[in-house]
Structure formats: structure tokens, C-alpha cells
Tab-separated table of C-alpha atoms and ligand atoms in Angstrom:
chain	number	residue	atom	x	y	z
A	1	MET	CA	8.914	-0.768	-18.990
A	2	ILE	CA	9.115	-1.481	-23.160
A	3	TYR	CA	9.906	-4.081	-25.194
A	4	LYS	CA	13.448	-2.543	-27.589
A	5	LYS	CA	14.118	-5.101	-29.661
A	6	ASN	CA	12.222	-7.945	-28.162
A	7	LYS	CA	13.897	-7.406	-25.098
A	8	LEU	CA	11.845	-6.204	-21.527
A	9	ILE	CA	13.712	-3.229	-20.279
A	10	LEU	CA	13.260	-1.265	-17.404
A	11	ASP	CA	14.386	2.231	-16.853
A	12	GLY	CA	17.471	1.450	-19.159
A	13	PHE	CA	18.004	-1.430	-17.777
A	14	ASP	CA	17.726	-4.414	-19.531
A	15	VAL	CA	15.362	-7.188	-17.195
A	16	VAL	CA	17.389	-10.530	-17.747
A	17	TYR	CA	21.266	-8.596	-17.278
A	18	LEU	CA	19.148	-7.908	-14.132
A	19	GLY	CA	18.113	-10.498	-13.070
A	20	LYS	CA	21.754	-12.356	-14.402
A	21	LYS	CA	23.456	-10.063	-12.425
A	22	TYR	CA	21.467	-10.274	-9.260
A	23	LYS	CA	19.783	-13.585	-9.193
A	24	THR	CA	16.172	-14.486	-9.012
A	25	PRO	CA	13.967	-14.105	-7.418
A	26	LEU	CA	14.752	-10.332	-7.267
A	27	TYR	CA	12.197	-6.970	-7.018
A	28	CYS	CA	13.103	-4.319	-8.998
A	29	TYR	CA	12.030	-0.779	-8.117
A	30	SER	CA	11.925	2.544	-10.474
A	31	LEU	CA	12.797	4.999	-8.590
A	32	LYS	CA	11.470	7.348	-11.189
A	33	LYS	CA	7.924	5.569	-11.051
A	34	ILE	CA	8.125	6.186	-7.871
A	35	LYS	CA	8.612	9.782	-8.123
A	36	ASP	CA	6.133	10.618	-10.963
A	37	ASN	CA	3.185	8.543	-8.874
A	38	ILE	CA	4.272	11.273	-6.317
A	39	GLN	CA	3.787	13.596	-8.466
A	40	LYS	CA	0.571	12.562	-10.499
A	41	LEU	CA	-1.266	12.636	-6.683
A	42	LYS	CA	0.497	16.154	-5.678
A	43	THR	CA	-0.955	17.367	-9.659
A	44	ASN	CA	-4.446	15.610	-9.119
A	45	PHE	CA	-5.094	16.875	-5.698
A	46	LYS	CA	-3.558	20.288	-6.317
A	47	LYS	CA	-6.758	22.499	-5.435
A	48	ILE	CA	-6.983	20.961	-1.797
A	49	ASN	CA	-2.745	20.881	-0.866
A	50	PRO	CA	-3.607	17.778	1.126
A	51	LEU	CA	-1.120	16.871	3.643
A	52	ILE	CA	-0.099	13.410	1.915
A	53	CYS	CA	1.317	10.574	4.631
A	54	TYR	CA	2.693	7.307	2.523
A	55	ALA	CA	0.892	4.182	4.011
A	56	VAL	CA	4.805	2.774	5.677
A	57	LYS	CA	2.852	-0.677	5.429
A	58	ALA	CA	2.495	-0.766	1.480
A	59	ASN	CA	6.118	-1.056	1.728
A	60	ALA	CA	8.527	-0.723	4.393
A	61	ASN	CA	12.140	-0.383	2.827
A	62	LEU	CA	14.003	2.002	4.835
A	63	SER	CA	15.986	3.349	0.815
A	64	ILE	CA	12.364	3.849	-0.654
A	65	LEU	CA	11.068	5.345	2.714
A	66	LYS	CA	13.916	7.983	2.401
A	67	GLU	CA	12.670	8.797	-1.216
A	68	ILE	CA	9.388	9.921	-0.076
A	69	LYS	CA	10.639	12.201	2.273
A	70	ASN	CA	13.527	13.448	-0.218
A	71	ASN	CA	9.412	13.756	-1.942
A	72	ASN	CA	8.572	16.096	1.255
A	73	LEU	CA	5.525	13.901	2.165
A	74	GLY	CA	4.709	12.149	6.131
A	75	ALA	CA	3.845	8.479	7.333
A	76	ASP	CA	0.697	6.943	7.971
A	77	VAL	CA	2.073	4.215	10.595
A	78	VAL	CA	0.390	0.621	12.432
A	79	SER	CA	2.836	-0.210	14.580
A	80	ILE	CA	5.634	0.971	16.815
A	81	GLY	CA	8.133	-0.823	13.987
A	82	GLU	CA	6.422	1.396	11.030
A	83	LEU	CA	6.484	4.398	13.556
A	84	ILE	CA	10.292	3.953	14.630
A	85	ARG	CA	11.403	3.121	10.537
A	86	ALA	CA	9.797	6.247	9.467
A	87	ILE	CA	11.402	8.718	12.393
A	88	LYS	CA	14.376	6.637	10.846
A	89	ALA	CA	13.986	7.163	7.216
A	90	GLY	CA	13.814	11.525	8.586
A	91	ILE	CA	10.425	11.817	8.515
A	92	LYS	CA	9.045	14.708	10.579
A	93	PRO	CA	7.554	13.284	13.781
A	94	LYS	CA	4.810	16.364	13.484
A	95	LYS	CA	3.875	15.338	9.475
A	96	ILE	CA	2.916	11.315	10.849
A	97	VAL	CA	-0.096	9.847	11.834
A	98	PHE	CA	-0.380	6.622	14.155
A	99	SER	CA	-3.854	4.582	12.689
A	100	GLY	CA	-4.503	0.793	13.950
A	101	VAL	CA	-7.509	-0.703	15.896
A	102	GLY	CA	-4.371	-2.314	18.072
A	103	LYS	CA	-2.098	0.159	19.020
A	104	THR	CA	-0.694	-1.140	22.557
A	105	SER	CA	-0.296	1.251	25.033
A	106	ALA	CA	3.927	1.184	24.875
A	107	GLU	CA	3.015	2.233	21.643
A	108	ILE	CA	0.266	5.220	22.497
A	109	GLU	CA	3.155	6.160	24.552
A	110	TYR	CA	6.028	5.444	22.429
A	111	ALA	CA	3.493	7.923	20.179
A	112	ILE	CA	3.345	11.064	22.853
A	113	THR	CA	7.023	10.303	23.987
A	114	LYS	CA	7.573	11.527	19.717
A	115	ASN	CA	5.190	14.354	19.971
A	116	ILE	CA	3.680	12.665	16.536
A	117	LEU	CA	0.835	15.092	14.487
A	118	LEU	CA	-2.466	12.830	15.590
A	119	ILE	CA	-2.874	9.369	17.290
A	120	ASN	CA	-6.302	8.191	14.836
A	121	ALA	CA	-8.649	6.435	17.601
A	122	GLU	CA	-10.849	3.588	16.334
A	123	SER	CA	-12.687	2.796	20.146
A	124	LYS	CA	-13.866	4.384	23.460
A	125	SER	CA	-11.130	1.801	25.028
A	126	GLU	CA	-8.049	3.765	22.980
A	127	ILE	CA	-9.827	7.076	23.727
A	128	LEU	CA	-9.645	5.609	27.785
A	129	GLU	CA	-6.114	4.440	27.646
A	130	ILE	CA	-4.874	7.496	25.271
A	131	GLU	CA	-6.123	10.114	27.796
A	132	ARG	CA	-4.682	7.761	30.782
A	133	ILE	CA	-0.888	7.218	29.330
A	134	ALA	CA	-1.423	11.833	28.559
A	135	LYS	CA	-2.595	12.330	31.883
A	136	LEU	CA	0.443	10.051	33.429
A	137	LYS	CA	2.529	12.477	31.368
A	138	ASN	CA	1.114	15.791	31.556
A	139	LYS	CA	0.636	16.064	28.224
A	140	ILE	CA	-2.454	17.403	26.360
A	141	VAL	CA	-2.358	14.064	23.081
A	142	ASN	CA	-3.452	15.296	19.450
A	143	ILE	CA	-6.442	13.130	18.303
A	144	GLY	CA	-8.198	11.848	15.318
A	145	ILE	CA	-11.083	9.753	15.837
A	146	ARG	CA	-11.803	7.455	13.426
A	147	LEU	CA	-14.817	6.966	11.207
A	148	ASN	CA	-17.102	3.799	10.119
A	149	PRO	CA	-18.779	5.851	7.659
A	150	ASN	CA	-20.637	2.210	6.621
A	151	THR	CA	-19.743	3.165	2.922
A	152	ASP	CA	-18.711	0.128	0.586
A	153	ALA	CA	-15.883	0.723	-1.484
A	154	LYS	CA	-16.874	-1.960	-4.075
A	155	THR	CA	-13.360	-3.194	-4.006
A	156	LEU	CA	-12.262	-6.897	-2.732
A	157	SER	CA	-14.702	-7.976	0.292
A	158	GLN	CA	-10.769	-8.644	2.224
A	159	ILE	CA	-9.767	-5.423	1.498
A	160	SER	CA	-12.512	-3.561	2.367
A	161	THR	CA	-12.625	-1.272	5.284
A	162	GLY	CA	-15.745	1.302	5.692
A	163	LYS	CA	-18.535	-0.695	6.393
A	164	LYS	CA	-20.216	-1.471	9.612
A	165	GLU	CA	-19.466	-5.078	9.878
A	166	ASN	CA	-16.151	-4.383	9.224
A	167	LYS	CA	-13.829	-4.289	12.682
A	168	PHE	CA	-12.401	-0.590	11.899
A	169	GLY	CA	-13.593	3.066	13.226
A	170	ILE	CA	-16.671	3.740	15.020
A	171	ASP	CA	-19.956	3.858	14.097
A	172	GLN	CA	-21.740	7.671	13.934
A	173	LYS	CA	-23.404	7.510	17.054
A	174	VAL	CA	-21.043	5.984	18.937
A	175	PHE	CA	-18.640	8.795	17.323
A	176	LEU	CA	-20.442	11.167	18.060
A	177	GLN	CA	-20.725	10.635	21.650
A	178	LEU	CA	-16.981	10.100	21.607
A	179	VAL	CA	-16.503	13.971	20.288
A	180	ASN	CA	-17.786	15.472	22.864
A	181	TYR	CA	-16.099	13.250	25.526
A	182	SER	CA	-12.644	14.049	23.782
A	183	LYS	CA	-13.960	17.692	24.067
A	184	ARG	CA	-14.290	17.733	27.555
A	185	SER	CA	-10.887	16.346	28.604
A	186	LYS	CA	-8.143	18.413	29.794
A	187	TYR	CA	-5.209	15.982	28.164
A	188	LEU	CA	-6.964	15.305	24.224
A	189	ASN	CA	-7.009	17.576	21.338
A	190	LEU	CA	-9.268	16.254	19.401
A	191	LYS	CA	-7.495	17.397	15.801
A	192	CYS	CA	-8.814	14.458	13.546
A	193	LEU	CA	-11.674	13.015	11.703
A	194	SER	CA	-10.534	10.505	9.975
A	195	VAL	CA	-11.698	7.292	7.333
A	196	HIS	CA	-10.637	4.720	5.088
A	197	ILE	CA	-13.153	2.804	3.594
A	198	GLY	CA	-10.683	0.039	1.735
A	199	SER	CA	-7.987	-0.579	-1.086
A	200	GLN	CA	-7.519	-0.595	-4.519
A	201	ILE	CA	-10.586	1.610	-5.146
A	202	LEU	CA	-11.119	2.227	-9.272
A	203	SER	CA	-14.274	4.507	-9.023
A	204	HIS	CA	-14.960	7.441	-7.079
A	205	LYS	CA	-18.779	6.542	-6.356
A	206	PRO	CA	-17.681	4.778	-3.094
A	207	TYR	CA	-15.683	7.962	-2.025
A	208	GLN	CA	-17.805	9.857	-3.209
A	209	ASP	CA	-20.585	8.350	-0.378
A	210	MET	CA	-18.293	8.527	2.185
A	211	LEU	CA	-17.650	12.374	1.929
A	212	ARG	CA	-22.127	12.402	2.062
A	213	VAL	CA	-21.180	10.567	5.750
A	214	VAL	CA	-17.649	12.688	7.041
A	215	GLU	CA	-19.922	16.063	6.499
A	216	LYS	CA	-22.536	14.847	7.402
A	217	VAL	CA	-21.037	13.645	10.558
A	218	VAL	CA	-19.003	16.897	10.978
A	219	LYS	CA	-22.057	19.007	11.399
A	220	ARG	CA	-23.874	16.807	13.264
A	221	SER	CA	-20.948	16.704	16.049
A	222	ASP	CA	-21.206	20.506	16.106
A	223	HIS	CA	-16.689	20.425	16.352
A	224	LYS	CA	-14.316	21.944	14.153
A	225	PHE	CA	-11.992	19.786	13.266
A	226	GLU	CA	-8.404	21.237	11.690
A	227	TYR	CA	-8.126	17.743	9.920
A	228	VAL	CA	-10.331	15.622	8.147
A	229	ASP	CA	-8.014	12.210	6.901
A	230	LEU	CA	-9.487	10.934	4.143
A	231	GLY	CA	-7.441	7.377	4.545
A	232	GLY	CA	-5.814	5.579	1.112
A	233	GLY	CA	-7.489	3.411	-0.820
A	234	MET	CA	-6.612	4.392	-4.236
A	235	GLY	CA	-6.878	1.805	-6.661
A	236	ILE	CA	-4.366	1.074	-9.165
A	237	ASN	CA	-4.539	-0.890	-12.893
A	238	TYR	CA	-3.268	-4.088	-12.652
A	239	ASP	CA	-4.620	-5.627	-16.193
A	240	ASN	CA	-3.449	-2.976	-18.638
A	241	ASN	CA	-6.988	-1.763	-19.243
A	242	ASN	CA	-7.211	1.748	-19.218
A	243	ASN	CA	-9.774	1.261	-16.014
A	244	LYS	CA	-8.847	3.321	-13.188
A	245	LEU	CA	-9.797	5.584	-10.460
A	246	ASP	CA	-10.504	9.049	-11.944
A	247	LEU	CA	-8.508	11.225	-9.685
A	248	LYS	CA	-9.865	14.506	-10.880
A	249	LYS	CA	-12.904	13.342	-10.356
A	250	TYR	CA	-12.328	12.328	-6.068
A	251	SER	CA	-10.865	15.872	-6.122
A	252	LYS	CA	-13.857	17.780	-7.187
A	253	LYS	CA	-16.272	16.223	-4.757
A	254	ILE	CA	-13.108	17.381	-1.604
A	255	GLU	CA	-12.843	20.512	-3.590
A	256	GLU	CA	-16.953	20.887	-3.067
A	257	PHE	CA	-16.940	19.467	0.546
A	258	LEU	CA	-14.034	21.938	1.357
A	259	LYS	CA	-16.267	24.890	0.427
A	260	LYS	CA	-18.492	24.538	2.865
A	261	ASN	CA	-15.951	22.896	5.501
A	262	ASP	CA	-12.321	25.110	6.556
A	263	CYS	CA	-10.280	22.263	7.203
A	264	LYS	CA	-7.000	19.995	5.961
A	265	ILE	CA	-7.019	17.029	4.238
A	266	ILE	CA	-4.629	14.151	4.857
A	267	PHE	CA	-4.415	11.295	2.678
A	268	GLU	CA	-2.615	8.162	2.949
A	269	PRO	CA	-2.105	6.219	-0.289
A	270	GLY	CA	-0.038	3.421	0.242
A	271	ARG	CA	-0.316	1.345	-3.498
A	272	SER	CA	-1.020	4.400	-5.435
A	273	ILE	CA	2.826	5.810	-4.324
A	274	VAL	CA	4.336	2.450	-4.643
A	275	GLY	CA	1.997	-0.468	-6.481
A	276	ASN	CA	3.405	-0.418	-10.211
A	277	SER	CA	7.145	0.833	-8.868
A	278	ALA	CA	8.379	-2.485	-8.974
A	279	ILE	CA	8.766	-6.203	-10.813
A	280	LEU	CA	9.248	-9.285	-9.319
A	281	ILE	CA	11.645	-10.897	-11.612
A	282	THR	CA	11.572	-14.671	-11.740
A	283	LYS	CA	13.288	-17.844	-13.836
A	284	ILE	CA	11.243	-20.731	-14.779
A	285	ILE	CA	12.780	-23.594	-12.521
A	286	TYR	CA	11.178	-27.067	-14.509
A	287	ILE	CA	7.927	-26.695	-17.063
A	288	LYS	CA	6.000	-29.743	-15.630
A	289	GLU	CA	3.532	-30.828	-17.833
A	290	GLY	CA	0.438	-32.116	-17.612
A	291	THR	CA	-2.227	-33.651	-19.677
A	292	LYS	CA	-4.575	-30.429	-19.198
A	293	LYS	CA	-2.302	-27.613	-18.803
A	294	ASP	CA	1.485	-26.859	-17.832
A	295	PHE	CA	2.734	-26.323	-14.757
A	296	ILE	CA	5.348	-23.163	-15.212
A	297	ILE	CA	7.311	-23.795	-12.081
A	298	LEU	CA	8.933	-20.593	-10.742
A	299	ASP	CA	11.720	-19.381	-8.102
A	300	ALA	CA	9.499	-16.739	-6.887
A	301	ALA	CA	6.394	-18.088	-4.602
A	302	MET	CA	4.138	-17.164	-2.532
A	303	ASN	CA	6.166	-15.972	0.037
A	304	ASP	CA	7.725	-13.799	-1.682
A	305	LEU	CA	4.603	-13.048	-3.612
A	306	ILE	CA	1.395	-13.900	-1.334
A	307	ARG	CA	-0.899	-11.710	-2.661
A	308	PRO	CA	-2.888	-14.014	-5.398
A	309	ALA	CA	-3.056	-16.315	-2.850
A	310	LEU	CA	-4.007	-14.529	0.061
A	311	TYR	CA	-7.144	-12.070	-2.375
A	312	GLY	CA	-7.160	-13.805	-5.643
A	313	ALA	CA	-5.024	-10.885	-6.405
A	314	TYR	CA	-4.357	-10.897	-10.578
A	315	HIS	CA	-0.697	-9.559	-11.248
A	316	ARG	CA	0.216	-10.120	-15.295
A	317	ILE	CA	3.183	-12.003	-16.152
A	318	ILE	CA	5.330	-11.240	-18.627
A	319	PRO	CA	7.914	-12.632	-20.704
A	320	THR	CA	11.626	-11.008	-20.252
A	321	LYS	CA	12.251	-11.984	-24.199
A	322	LYS	CA	9.484	-11.809	-26.540
A	323	THR	CA	9.189	-14.345	-29.661
A	324	LYS	CA	6.183	-15.062	-32.192
A	325	LYS	CA	5.602	-18.538	-31.122
A	326	ILE	CA	2.898	-18.747	-29.489
A	327	THR	CA	1.483	-22.370	-27.884
A	328	ASN	CA	-1.892	-23.574	-27.548
A	329	LYS	CA	-1.149	-25.427	-24.475
A	330	ILE	CA	-1.888	-23.617	-20.927
A	331	TYR	CA	0.172	-22.777	-18.816
A	332	GLU	CA	-0.020	-22.497	-14.749
A	333	PHE	CA	2.405	-20.164	-13.584
A	334	VAL	CA	3.247	-21.564	-10.102
A	335	GLY	CA	5.667	-21.668	-6.746
A	336	PRO	CA	7.365	-24.016	-5.595
A	337	ILE	CA	5.881	-23.968	-2.140
A	338	CYS	CA	3.514	-26.557	-0.938
A	339	GLU	CA	0.468	-25.535	-1.245
A	340	SER	CA	-2.220	-25.290	-4.096
A	341	THR	CA	-2.688	-21.687	-3.560
A	342	ASP	CA	0.586	-21.324	-4.178
A	343	THR	CA	0.068	-20.189	-7.896
A	344	PHE	CA	-0.057	-16.915	-9.300
A	345	THR	CA	-1.902	-16.855	-12.370
A	346	THR	CA	-3.529	-19.193	-15.550
A	347	VAL	CA	-3.004	-18.115	-19.171
A	348	LYS	CA	-4.358	-19.348	-22.231
A	349	LYS	CA	-2.357	-18.044	-25.177
A	350	TYR	CA	1.500	-17.646	-24.148
A	351	GLN	CA	4.271	-17.252	-26.203
A	352	LYS	CA	5.665	-21.204	-25.744
A	353	LEU	CA	8.426	-20.980	-22.474
A	354	ASN	CA	11.407	-22.855	-21.779
A	355	GLU	CA	13.193	-23.928	-18.439
A	356	LYS	CA	15.522	-21.417	-17.341
A	357	ASP	CA	13.847	-18.064	-19.110
A	358	PHE	CA	13.315	-15.321	-17.004
A	359	LEU	CA	9.717	-13.484	-16.779
A	360	VAL	CA	8.672	-10.586	-14.984
A	361	ILE	CA	5.655	-9.858	-11.946
A	362	CYS	CA	4.420	-6.713	-13.081
A	363	ASP	CA	3.136	-3.557	-10.106
A	364	VAL	CA	4.130	-5.734	-7.045
A	365	GLY	CA	5.177	-2.602	-5.254
A	366	ALA	CA	3.217	-2.720	-2.904
A	367	TYR	CA	2.019	-5.177	-0.511
A	368	GLY	CA	5.042	-7.126	-1.858
A	369	THR	CA	7.464	-7.141	0.372
A	370	SER	CA	5.897	-5.992	2.832
A	371	LEU	CA	3.887	-9.374	3.308
A	372	ALA	CA	6.764	-11.348	1.633
A	373	SER	CA	7.368	-14.035	4.225
A	374	ASN	CA	9.878	-17.155	5.200
A	375	TYR	CA	7.399	-20.284	4.367
A	376	ASN	CA	8.862	-23.378	3.812
A	377	LEU	CA	12.160	-21.347	5.272
A	378	ARG	CA	12.566	-19.404	2.171
A	379	PRO	CA	14.575	-16.554	2.600
A	380	LYS	CA	13.615	-12.975	1.552
A	381	PRO	CA	14.455	-12.279	-1.891
A	382	ILE	CA	16.960	-9.408	-2.526
A	383	GLU	CA	15.329	-5.900	-3.413
A	384	ILE	CA	17.116	-3.007	-6.154
A	385	LEU	CA	16.267	0.419	-6.844
A	386	ILE	CA	16.731	1.803	-10.324
A	387	LYS	CA	17.427	5.564	-9.390
A	388	GLY	CA	18.689	7.033	-13.478
A	389	SER	CA	21.473	5.056	-14.415
A	390	LYS	CA	22.390	3.648	-11.174
A	391	ILE	CA	21.498	0.397	-9.094
A	392	GLN	CA	21.262	0.401	-5.099
A	393	ILE	CA	21.130	-2.663	-3.363
A	394	ILE	CA	18.157	-1.856	-0.565
A	395	LYS	CA	17.855	-4.594	0.496
A	396	LYS	CA	19.686	-8.250	0.379
A	397	ARG	CA	19.036	-11.411	-0.231
A	398	GLN	CA	18.909	-12.589	3.403
A	399	LYS	CA	21.299	-16.042	3.195
A	400	ILE	CA	19.507	-19.355	4.398
A	401	SER	CA	22.482	-19.155	7.627
A	402	GLU	CA	20.450	-16.205	9.427
A	403	LEU	CA	17.625	-18.947	8.916
A	404	MET	CA	19.459	-20.993	10.582
B	1	LLP	N1	-4.882	3.459	5.733
B	1	LLP	C1	-5.109	2.900	6.194
B	1	LLP	C2	-5.923	3.468	7.609
B	1	LLP	C3	-4.915	1.623	5.762
B	1	LLP	O1	-5.793	0.742	6.384
B	1	LLP	C4	-4.110	1.286	4.722
B	1	LLP	C5	-4.161	-0.118	3.832
B	1	LLP	C6	-4.370	2.104	4.113
B	1	LLP	C7	-4.236	3.713	4.000
B	1	LLP	C8	-3.580	2.723	2.896
B	1	LLP	O2	-4.193	1.788	1.749
B	1	LLP	P1	-3.848	1.867	-0.177
B	1	LLP	O3	-3.961	3.592	-0.706
B	1	LLP	O4	-2.908	1.118	-0.151
B	1	LLP	O5	-4.480	1.237	-0.751
B	1	LLP	N2	-2.087	-6.325	1.076
B	1	LLP	C9	-3.796	-5.636	1.177
B	1	LLP	C10	-4.226	-4.509	1.300
B	1	LLP	C11	-4.552	-4.565	2.235
B	1	LLP	C12	-4.767	-2.453	2.734
B	1	LLP	C13	-5.042	-2.443	3.922
B	1	LLP	N3	-4.673	-1.154	4.736
B	1	LLP	C14	-3.390	-5.981	-0.885
B	1	LLP	O6	-2.257	-6.556	-1.356
B	1	LLP	O7	-4.403	-5.465	-1.236
């Protein structure tokens, strides 16, 4: 995104033009950005040659999934819905891993029928359930077991998953018992150790700690894991400063691990592939002047983008037309929903805004639309994808009639 003659341009398109043509709130994705992000991962982890399984939960739009498939990625799914969608997008079952702490019998059965690469189990009960269904079907099922490495990902507490107080994964002691159990089973083929310590991780250090634990557990288990699935979590830069995860350093640590452990690495990145690929274009409905600050009331709300309300997450909001008139007022950007948490961010210094102006909420490609809802009976927004010089509508705006 750049300003040309003070107008905000995304991949050659004037953002105001897009807002007027498709109406707001409008999610707009850049295919170029998605491809660049995938390429960046492939380049930085070239020496590791991982199987990259895109975490569908970050953005499950079918057209986006098809593009991801066209770039030869696999998928990490966490529900039968995501699994069906990934297969529909053309992703080969042999490149799909299934994660999650509460897979139902129906979900396990479906995954077994589809012969996916791995079901990553997260409890003893789940392993027994997979074994029971495998026996019924007289099939040998490839599984992974998710280790809880008790590693602090040093990210938002709400999106941290690798500490012992989190519900995810299995602690070392039980993990080792389950390895022994699975090895003896006629219906289970234990192929993978998986971990995922959290999301929006910006330092390689937590990953380094995690790898140390993984290495220790692999050694203790005395089992040849064909795969080690390191999960996702690679953070992106929401602040426009230079604080970003050093992928090269992370790669180096994995290379050291691979020297001692011969296995194939799997990644499950979501945010790092789609996070910065989209903007949410919104229009100012009203400006409500307050005593301490002015409320900039947008037509986008927490039902369209819940990250700020849910995690206190920060998304930059930038003008679509730059002017030099700076206001000395404090602006709070809010949505129209009847909740005090329906607020995006507050700024102290900003250019003077007017009602009907278009604004852009940045970096909303991951966990934007996938967490969107119909709260307050608001229809879900339209989504478009810029593909070179073309624009594809990849999700129509929901009609009010569909909600009735
Ligand atoms: N693998 C597993 C097992 C996961 O639980 C997740 C994310 C991922 C991979 C992908 O992580 P990523 O590469 O996208 O960081 N809604 C929150 C993020 C929740 C992440 C849940 N798990 C947010 O908006 O920040």
C-alpha cells in the first residue's frame, strides 16, 4: 500500500474507488501479498524444506484456500467444516493435518475415511477414540501426539497455548506413556510429535525453548518420529515498526535440531500468510464530538473485526486521502454496536477527519472474517481479492433477508 498524490493505493487500485464501488465495510485482499508471504516462508526455511500446512482458521475463504493450494501448501484444520472446505479447495488429504482438543467421533471418522496425513491427538481419551474407530474400520491410522512443552510464547495471554496451565497438548510424562501405548497398538501408526505454543510470536527465543523440550522428549521416547510438527504462531508487524520475528534465526535452530533428529518438519502458519494481505475499508458514519475526545463512528464494527475487542489487539487505522490539516483533538475510532468494547483504537494526533471519509483498518487478513459474526443482526461484509489488474468478489455481502 502506498500513497500516490496523497491517495491510498493498493496494488494499483485507488482505495476510495474500491470503497465507493463495492460499498463498505469491505474486506479487500491482495493476492500478491499472500504469494509474497508464502515465498518468504519458503525462502527463509529453504534448508529445512518443511511441509507448510496453512492454518485454515486464520482465513477460511474458499477462494483464498484455492490460491493457497495453487502455491502447493497443505492445510491444518480444526473441525470437519474446515476439513471439508480444504478438500473442496483442492488441497490433497495427504497434505492435511487435523488439530484440536475436542475432535468428535464424527470428525475423527470423517478424517479417517479421507485418509488425511495426520490426526494430531491431544489427550489419552482421544487416542483411545481414534483407535476404537480405526478398529471398527479395520484401518491403520496415522497419528501425531501434541506435546505441551510448558514454554512461554511471550505473546498475549489469550493466544498463548504452550504452557502447562493451557488446555492444549499433553505433558511430557503422559506423552511418553501414550507413545508407548500407541507403538503397541495394531491400529495406530504414531508418525508425529506436534507442538504449537501460541500465536503472534515475535521472538525466536520461545521457539528455541520449545525445540529444546521437543528434542529432550524425542530422545526420551526412543521412537522414530517421521514428522515433527512445530505448529504456527509466527507473528507479523501490526505497528509499522520493525519489530518482527527473525525467521532466519528460527530456521537455524531447526537446522540444528534436524542434524540430530532425522525427520520432516511441518509448519502450520496462518497469520504469517494472510495477516497483512488484507485491509478493511470503512466509512465514517458520524463524528460525535465529546468533551475529552471525538468519537469517529465507523460503519465497521466488532462483528466485522473482533480482535481489538477480544484481545485488545492493535490495528493501524489510516486515511485514504492524506491531508496536512492536523487536529489537536483525541479521536477514538468506534463501531456502531451497542457494546463499549466495540472500539478499535484511540489516537492523539491525526489529520482532521470529516463525516463520509473513507478509512482503512490495516492487517486484517488473519482472524478478521473468520471471527466475524452477525451480532446486532449485522450482515457479514463483502470480500474482494485483487489479482493483478483484476478484482474478484470472493464473498458477497450478506443480505439482510438472509438473516431473517
Ligand atoms: N496450529 C494450531 C494448532 C493453532 O492452534 C493455531 C492458531 C495455528 C496453528 C495458527 O497460528 P498462527 O500462525 O495463525 O499464529 N484469534 C487469535 C489467534 C488465535 C490462534 C489460534 N490458533 C487472534 O486473532 O490473534
